[in-house]
mmCIF file of C-alpha atoms in Angstrom:
data_model
loop_
_atom_site.group_PDB
_atom_site.id
_atom_site.type_symbol
_atom_site.label_atom_id
_atom_site.label_comp_id
_atom_site.label_asym_id
_atom_site.label_seq_id
_atom_site.Cartn_x
_atom_site.Cartn_y
_atom_site.Cartn_z
ATOM 1 C CA SER A 13 -9.159 -38.867 -60.844
ATOM 2 C CA PHE A 14 -9.590 -36.136 -58.234
ATOM 3 C CA LEU A 15 -10.130 -38.728 -55.494
ATOM 4 C CA ALA A 16 -6.933 -40.624 -56.330
ATOM 5 C CA SER A 17 -4.757 -37.518 -56.791
ATOM 6 C CA HIS A 18 -6.013 -35.278 -53.972
ATOM 7 C CA VAL A 19 -8.394 -36.899 -51.506
ATOM 8 C CA VAL A 20 -6.611 -40.215 -50.897
ATOM 9 C CA PRO A 21 -3.136 -38.703 -50.197
ATOM 10 C CA THR A 22 -4.683 -36.197 -47.760
ATOM 11 C CA VAL A 23 -6.584 -38.936 -45.922
ATOM 12 C CA MET A 24 -3.424 -41.060 -45.742
ATOM 13 C CA GLU A 25 -1.452 -38.179 -44.204
ATOM 14 C CA LYS A 26 -4.156 -37.562 -41.603
ATOM 15 C CA LEU A 27 -4.301 -41.245 -40.701
ATOM 16 C CA ALA A 28 -0.514 -41.500 -40.423
ATOM 17 C CA ALA A 29 -0.422 -38.432 -38.160
ATOM 18 C CA GLY A 30 -3.136 -39.921 -35.999
ATOM 19 C CA PHE A 31 -1.235 -43.173 -35.550
ATOM 20 C CA GLU A 32 1.907 -41.226 -34.592
ATOM 21 C CA ASP A 33 -0.040 -39.368 -31.908
ATOM 22 C CA MET A 34 -1.411 -42.650 -30.554
ATOM 23 C CA SER A 35 2.062 -44.206 -30.364
ATOM 24 C CA GLY A 36 3.213 -41.188 -28.316
ATOM 25 C CA MET A 37 0.406 -41.902 -25.849
ATOM 26 C CA GLY A 38 1.562 -45.460 -25.364
ATOM 27 C CA CYS A 39 -0.887 -46.987 -27.825
ATOM 28 C CA GLY A 40 1.749 -47.965 -30.346
ATOM 29 C CA PRO A 41 4.562 -50.540 -30.229
ATOM 30 C CA SER A 42 6.452 -50.549 -26.932
ATOM 31 C CA ASP A 43 10.187 -49.847 -26.697
ATOM 32 C CA THR A 44 10.848 -53.534 -26.116
ATOM 33 C CA SER A 45 8.749 -54.635 -29.088
ATOM 34 C CA PRO A 46 10.728 -56.013 -32.064
ATOM 35 C CA ALA A 47 8.454 -53.913 -34.272
ATOM 36 C CA ARG A 48 9.231 -50.627 -32.463
ATOM 37 C CA ASP A 49 11.164 -49.337 -35.495
ATOM 38 C CA GLN A 50 8.236 -50.041 -37.810
ATOM 39 C CA PRO A 51 5.613 -47.309 -38.283
ATOM 40 C CA ALA A 52 2.169 -48.028 -36.891
ATOM 41 C CA PHE A 53 0.602 -46.974 -40.187
ATOM 42 C CA VAL A 54 2.071 -47.606 -43.656
ATOM 43 C CA ALA A 55 0.247 -45.534 -46.239
ATOM 44 C CA GLN A 56 1.406 -47.601 -49.202
ATOM 45 C CA GLN A 57 0.214 -50.819 -47.618
ATOM 46 C CA ALA A 58 -3.156 -49.304 -46.761
ATOM 47 C CA ALA A 59 -3.483 -47.987 -50.314
ATOM 48 C CA ARG A 60 -2.771 -51.464 -51.708
ATOM 49 C CA MET A 61 -5.399 -52.981 -49.434
ATOM 50 C CA LEU A 62 -7.952 -50.381 -50.479
ATOM 51 C CA LYS A 63 -7.183 -50.961 -54.146
ATOM 52 C CA PHE A 64 -7.543 -54.728 -53.717
ATOM 53 C CA SER A 65 -10.844 -54.291 -51.859
ATOM 54 C CA ALA A 66 -12.137 -51.967 -54.565
ATOM 55 C CA ALA A 67 -11.270 -54.531 -57.237
ATOM 56 C CA GLN A 68 -13.044 -57.271 -55.281
ATOM 57 C CA LEU A 69 -16.154 -55.119 -54.890
ATOM 58 C CA LEU A 70 -16.119 -54.385 -58.607
ATOM 59 C CA GLU A 71 -15.876 -58.101 -59.404
ATOM 60 C CA ALA A 72 -18.786 -58.777 -57.048
ATOM 61 C CA TYR A 73 -20.819 -56.070 -58.774
ATOM 62 C CA VAL A 74 -20.158 -57.640 -62.180
ATOM 63 C CA VAL A 75 -21.210 -61.091 -60.951
ATOM 64 C CA MET A 76 -24.318 -59.716 -59.233
ATOM 65 C CA GLN A 77 -25.495 -57.721 -62.264
ATOM 66 C CA GLY A 78 -24.613 -60.456 -64.754
ATOM 67 C CA SER A 79 -26.417 -63.094 -62.699
ATOM 68 C CA LYS A 80 -29.484 -60.895 -62.214
ATOM 69 C CA ILE A 81 -29.858 -60.266 -65.946
ATOM 70 C CA GLY A 82 -28.885 -63.859 -66.695
ATOM 71 C CA MET A 83 -31.665 -65.221 -64.494
ATOM 72 C CA MET A 84 -34.132 -63.025 -66.355
ATOM 73 C CA VAL A 85 -32.813 -64.486 -69.626
ATOM 74 C CA ARG A 86 -33.031 -68.045 -68.305
ATOM 75 C CA SER A 87 -36.598 -67.558 -67.107
ATOM 76 C CA SER A 88 -37.699 -66.194 -70.488
ATOM 77 C CA ILE A 89 -35.965 -68.896 -72.519
ATOM 78 C CA CYS A 90 -36.824 -71.865 -70.307
ATOM 79 C CA THR A 91 -40.314 -71.081 -69.031
ATOM 80 C CA SER A 92 -41.902 -68.254 -71.036
ATOM 81 C CA THR A 93 -41.252 -69.283 -74.636
ATOM 82 C CA ASN A 94 -42.591 -72.224 -76.630
ATOM 83 C CA TRP A 95 -39.749 -72.523 -79.119
ATOM 84 C CA GLN A 96 -41.465 -75.156 -81.238
ATOM 85 C CA LYS A 97 -44.596 -73.096 -81.844
ATOM 86 C CA LEU A 98 -43.088 -69.693 -82.493
ATOM 87 C CA LYS A 99 -44.170 -67.965 -85.672
ATOM 88 C CA GLU A 100 -41.695 -66.655 -88.225
ATOM 89 C CA PRO A 101 -39.736 -63.716 -86.793
ATOM 90 C CA ARG A 102 -41.239 -60.292 -87.328
ATOM 91 C CA GLY A 103 -38.893 -58.349 -85.095
ATOM 92 C CA VAL A 104 -36.777 -58.522 -81.966
ATOM 93 C CA ARG A 105 -38.185 -60.320 -78.944
ATOM 94 C CA ARG A 106 -39.017 -58.283 -75.849
ATOM 95 C CA LEU A 107 -36.319 -60.198 -73.983
ATOM 96 C CA THR A 108 -33.631 -58.740 -76.238
ATOM 97 C CA ASN A 109 -34.887 -55.206 -75.656
ATOM 98 C CA ALA A 110 -35.059 -55.883 -71.914
ATOM 99 C CA VAL A 111 -31.446 -57.119 -71.873
ATOM 100 C CA LEU A 112 -30.293 -54.004 -73.724
ATOM 101 C CA GLU A 113 -32.175 -51.788 -71.282
ATOM 102 C CA GLU A 114 -30.553 -53.575 -68.350
ATOM 103 C CA MET A 115 -27.123 -53.154 -69.923
ATOM 104 C CA GLU A 116 -27.797 -49.458 -70.367
ATOM 105 C CA GLY A 117 -28.689 -49.323 -66.680
ATOM 106 C CA VAL A 118 -25.391 -51.007 -65.780
ATOM 107 C CA LEU A 119 -23.494 -48.464 -67.861
ATOM 108 C CA ALA A 120 -25.324 -45.606 -66.131
ATOM 109 C CA GLU A 121 -24.542 -47.031 -62.685
ATOM 110 C CA VAL A 122 -20.910 -47.777 -63.378
ATOM 111 C CA SER A 123 -20.386 -44.284 -64.784
ATOM 112 C CA GLN A 124 -21.051 -43.073 -61.229
ATOM 113 C CA LEU A 125 -18.603 -45.592 -59.744
ATOM 114 C CA ILE A 126 -15.755 -45.152 -62.220
ATOM 115 C CA GLU A 127 -14.931 -41.684 -63.464
ATOM 116 C CA GLU A 128 -12.702 -42.451 -66.437
ATOM 117 C CA ARG A 129 -14.405 -42.961 -69.746
ATOM 118 C CA GLY A 130 -11.418 -42.545 -72.007
ATOM 119 C CA ASP A 131 -11.491 -46.171 -73.109
ATOM 120 C CA LEU A 132 -14.636 -45.694 -75.197
ATOM 121 C CA PRO A 133 -13.939 -46.766 -78.771
ATOM 122 C CA GLU A 134 -13.830 -43.965 -81.293
ATOM 123 C CA GLY A 135 -17.327 -43.318 -82.619
ATOM 124 C CA ALA A 136 -19.027 -45.404 -79.925
ATOM 125 C CA GLU A 137 -22.588 -44.409 -79.045
ATOM 126 C CA SER A 138 -24.951 -45.183 -76.218
ATOM 127 C CA LEU A 139 -27.262 -48.172 -76.393
ATOM 128 C CA SER A 140 -30.254 -45.875 -76.664
ATOM 129 C CA SER A 141 -28.801 -44.009 -79.628
ATOM 130 C CA LEU A 142 -27.781 -47.227 -81.324
ATOM 131 C CA SER A 143 -31.339 -48.499 -81.007
ATOM 132 C CA GLU A 144 -32.495 -45.702 -83.298
ATOM 133 C CA SER A 145 -30.807 -47.193 -86.360
ATOM 134 C CA ASN A 146 -30.896 -50.770 -87.693
ATOM 135 C CA GLU A 147 -30.213 -50.296 -91.376
ATOM 136 C CA ASN A 148 -26.490 -51.016 -91.292
ATOM 137 C CA LEU A 149 -26.585 -54.127 -89.094
ATOM 138 C CA THR A 150 -24.751 -57.131 -90.480
ATOM 139 C CA THR A 151 -25.108 -60.804 -89.618
ATOM 140 C CA VAL A 152 -22.047 -62.945 -88.926
ATOM 141 C CA GLN A 153 -22.540 -66.688 -88.998
ATOM 142 C CA GLY A 154 -20.698 -68.789 -86.381
ATOM 143 C CA GLU A 155 -18.044 -71.051 -87.858
ATOM 144 C CA PRO A 156 -16.748 -74.356 -86.388
ATOM 145 C CA SER A 157 -13.347 -72.749 -85.869
ATOM 146 C CA ILE A 158 -14.952 -70.114 -83.661
ATOM 147 C CA VAL A 159 -16.496 -72.838 -81.514
ATOM 148 C CA ALA A 160 -13.105 -74.511 -81.168
ATOM 149 C CA LEU A 161 -11.543 -71.234 -80.077
ATOM 150 C CA PHE A 162 -14.421 -70.611 -77.689
ATOM 151 C CA ALA A 163 -13.745 -73.908 -75.936
ATOM 152 C CA GLN A 164 -10.227 -72.699 -75.135
ATOM 153 C CA LYS A 165 -11.272 -69.286 -73.810
ATOM 154 C CA LYS A 166 -11.535 -68.477 -70.130
ATOM 155 C CA LYS A 167 -15.136 -68.963 -69.017
ATOM 156 C CA CYS A 168 -17.122 -66.217 -67.373
ATOM 157 C CA ASN A 169 -19.973 -68.149 -65.780
ATOM 158 C CA PRO A 170 -19.901 -67.378 -62.044
ATOM 159 C CA HIS A 171 -21.703 -70.631 -61.240
ATOM 160 C CA GLU A 172 -18.855 -72.845 -62.457
ATOM 161 C CA GLU A 173 -16.071 -73.617 -60.010
ATOM 162 C CA GLY A 174 -12.949 -71.571 -60.531
ATOM 163 C CA ASP A 175 -14.517 -69.085 -62.927
ATOM 164 C CA GLN A 176 -13.991 -65.367 -62.421
ATOM 165 C CA PRO A 177 -15.643 -62.533 -64.292
ATOM 166 C CA CYS A 178 -13.402 -61.240 -67.067
ATOM 167 C CA THR A 179 -13.381 -57.569 -66.227
ATOM 168 C CA SER A 180 -11.080 -54.602 -65.742
ATOM 169 C CA ASN A 181 -11.273 -51.471 -63.641
ATOM 170 C CA SER A 182 -12.942 -49.400 -66.334
ATOM 171 C CA GLN A 183 -16.481 -48.643 -67.379
ATOM 172 C CA LEU A 184 -16.187 -50.744 -70.526
ATOM 173 C CA GLY A 185 -14.502 -53.522 -68.565
ATOM 174 C CA VAL A 186 -17.460 -53.768 -66.197
ATOM 175 C CA VAL A 187 -19.998 -53.752 -69.051
ATOM 176 C CA THR A 188 -17.911 -56.393 -70.836
ATOM 177 C CA GLY A 189 -17.843 -58.644 -67.771
ATOM 178 C CA VAL A 190 -21.605 -58.390 -67.312
ATOM 179 C CA THR A 191 -22.190 -59.038 -71.023
ATOM 180 C CA LYS A 192 -20.108 -62.211 -70.971
ATOM 181 C CA ILE A 193 -22.029 -63.636 -68.032
ATOM 182 C CA VAL A 194 -25.392 -62.837 -69.637
ATOM 183 C CA LEU A 195 -24.412 -64.462 -72.952
ATOM 184 C CA LYS A 196 -23.238 -67.587 -71.128
ATOM 185 C CA PHE A 197 -26.631 -67.808 -69.430
ATOM 186 C CA MET A 198 -28.293 -67.402 -72.823
ATOM 187 C CA ALA A 199 -26.285 -70.144 -74.530
ATOM 188 C CA GLU A 200 -26.672 -72.594 -71.658
ATOM 189 C CA SER A 201 -30.434 -71.985 -71.446
ATOM 190 C CA LEU A 202 -30.878 -72.608 -75.172
ATOM 191 C CA ARG A 203 -29.047 -75.922 -74.846
ATOM 192 C CA LEU A 204 -31.892 -77.119 -72.623
ATOM 193 C CA GLN A 205 -34.586 -76.356 -75.221
ATOM 194 C CA THR A 206 -35.869 -77.911 -78.448
ATOM 195 C CA LEU A 207 -36.420 -75.333 -81.165
ATOM 196 C CA GLY A 208 -38.391 -75.371 -84.377
ATOM 197 C CA ARG A 209 -37.247 -73.616 -87.541
ATOM 198 C CA ALA A 210 -38.932 -70.322 -86.604
ATOM 199 C CA GLY A 211 -37.469 -70.484 -83.092
ATOM 200 C CA PHE A 212 -33.962 -70.859 -84.477
ATOM 201 C CA GLN A 213 -34.489 -68.003 -86.914
ATOM 202 C CA GLN A 214 -35.828 -65.812 -84.117
ATOM 203 C CA CYS A 215 -32.616 -66.464 -82.163
ATOM 204 C CA MET A 216 -30.640 -65.390 -85.226
ATOM 205 C CA VAL A 217 -32.546 -62.087 -85.344
ATOM 206 C CA ASP A 218 -31.962 -61.488 -81.633
ATOM 207 C CA VAL A 219 -28.235 -62.275 -81.867
ATOM 208 C CA HIS A 220 -28.003 -60.044 -84.923
ATOM 209 C CA VAL A 221 -29.283 -57.056 -82.941
ATOM 210 C CA LEU A 222 -27.257 -57.868 -79.820
ATOM 211 C CA ARG A 223 -24.096 -58.096 -81.893
ATOM 212 C CA ALA A 224 -24.533 -54.595 -83.286
ATOM 213 C CA LYS A 225 -25.799 -52.826 -80.167
ATOM 214 C CA VAL A 226 -23.499 -54.303 -77.519
ATOM 215 C CA SER A 227 -20.216 -54.615 -79.421
ATOM 216 C CA PRO A 228 -19.438 -50.865 -79.582
ATOM 217 C CA LEU A 229 -19.567 -50.619 -75.779
ATOM 218 C CA ILE A 230 -17.177 -53.412 -74.775
ATOM 219 C CA ASN A 231 -13.402 -53.662 -74.564
ATOM 220 C CA ASP A 232 -13.061 -57.355 -75.437
ATOM 221 C CA PRO A 233 -14.897 -57.646 -78.784
ATOM 222 C CA VAL A 234 -13.283 -60.934 -79.801
ATOM 223 C CA ALA A 235 -14.510 -62.804 -76.716
ATOM 224 C CA VAL A 236 -17.991 -61.281 -76.918
ATOM 225 C CA GLU A 237 -18.251 -62.099 -80.630
ATOM 226 C CA MET A 238 -17.342 -65.695 -79.815
ATOM 227 C CA LEU A 239 -20.011 -65.857 -77.125
ATOM 228 C CA LEU A 240 -22.618 -64.456 -79.512
ATOM 229 C CA ASP A 241 -21.587 -67.080 -82.062
ATOM 230 C CA GLU A 242 -21.919 -69.700 -79.344
ATOM 231 C CA VAL A 243 -25.474 -68.548 -78.581
ATOM 232 C CA GLU A 244 -26.362 -68.935 -82.250
ATOM 233 C CA ARG A 245 -24.594 -72.307 -82.415
ATOM 234 C CA ALA A 246 -26.508 -73.553 -79.363
ATOM 235 C CA ALA A 247 -29.799 -72.590 -81.014
ATOM 236 C CA SER A 248 -28.773 -74.357 -84.221
ATOM 237 C CA ASP A 249 -27.721 -77.520 -82.397
ATOM 238 C CA ARG A 250 -31.041 -77.681 -80.524
ATOM 239 C CA SER A 251 -33.219 -76.935 -83.554
ATOM 240 C CA GLU A 252 -35.165 -79.679 -85.282
ATOM 241 C CA ASP A 253 -34.920 -77.792 -88.587
ATOM 242 C CA PRO A 254 -31.966 -75.372 -88.393
ATOM 243 C CA ILE A 255 -32.469 -73.523 -91.673
ATOM 244 C CA PRO A 256 -30.832 -70.095 -91.267
ATOM 245 C CA ILE A 257 -32.567 -66.885 -92.200
ATOM 246 C CA ASP A 258 -30.833 -64.734 -94.798
ATOM 247 C CA LYS A 259 -29.181 -61.590 -93.434
ATOM 248 C CA ASN A 260 -30.987 -59.463 -96.032
ATOM 249 C CA ILE A 261 -34.311 -60.702 -94.677
ATOM 250 C CA ILE A 262 -33.216 -59.777 -91.143
ATOM 251 C CA ASP A 263 -32.283 -56.287 -92.311
ATOM 252 C CA ARG A 264 -35.666 -55.959 -94.038
ATOM 253 C CA ILE A 265 -37.525 -57.110 -90.900
ATOM 254 C CA LEU A 266 -35.698 -54.571 -88.739
ATOM 255 C CA ALA A 267 -36.202 -51.800 -91.274
ATOM 256 C CA ASN A 268 -39.941 -52.542 -91.430
ATOM 257 C CA ASN A 269 -40.114 -52.433 -87.643
ATOM 258 C CA LYS A 270 -38.410 -49.075 -87.572
ATOM 259 C CA ARG A 271 -40.789 -47.627 -90.155
ATOM 260 C CA ALA A 272 -43.782 -48.997 -88.227
ATOM 261 C CA LYS A 273 -42.610 -47.273 -85.051
ATOM 262 C CA SER A 274 -41.872 -43.929 -86.716
#
């Protein structure tokens, strides 16, 4: 970026020159100091410290955003929804749309923090543009082998000791880290509930949409797919009558919703 290639080197040179002037005024190491041959300012060391601090701030941003959205998810699942009295699904819950809107906000913010966007997958679209089309969505059922693999994956829940957000210094890496935290909140909140058949099927519809709209904007699709499967598995395990809804019915529900809105 322009900052890394032009601004930072210039600032480093100015700082180094300033430290040299201070040492000439007696502010630097004295002649008898064992460190008198060492420069008062090492640009490479300062650059490493700045890079480390930037990475730490980025990690903190991921945890903060993921936890904020996750708490919204937890509140909706644990206090605002009666999962045993839900009617048969007729569309996506408002919570799912709210999560997608929040993720779009994260992407907009991080695009101002991180300039590079070259790691976008070929053909990837924005969340808002993806929300315009639901006809080609496909449902993927979670398999026991996926759950076994999930148990071996590095966790991304910031509330568990030793966990760190799984992110990288890229726009997609930040969105991926936030997504993982939010999906962990979702799965853990569902494990505290008791769902009826309609509640379980509603979760399947929500996961179906999340899978299609979030996946194109992440750089760790395998881990996110596993977390989405884990959300669906948690709903199934906590359902009194876990009869799945056919993917063709989900596609028809979403198509009907789109026609009703147009």
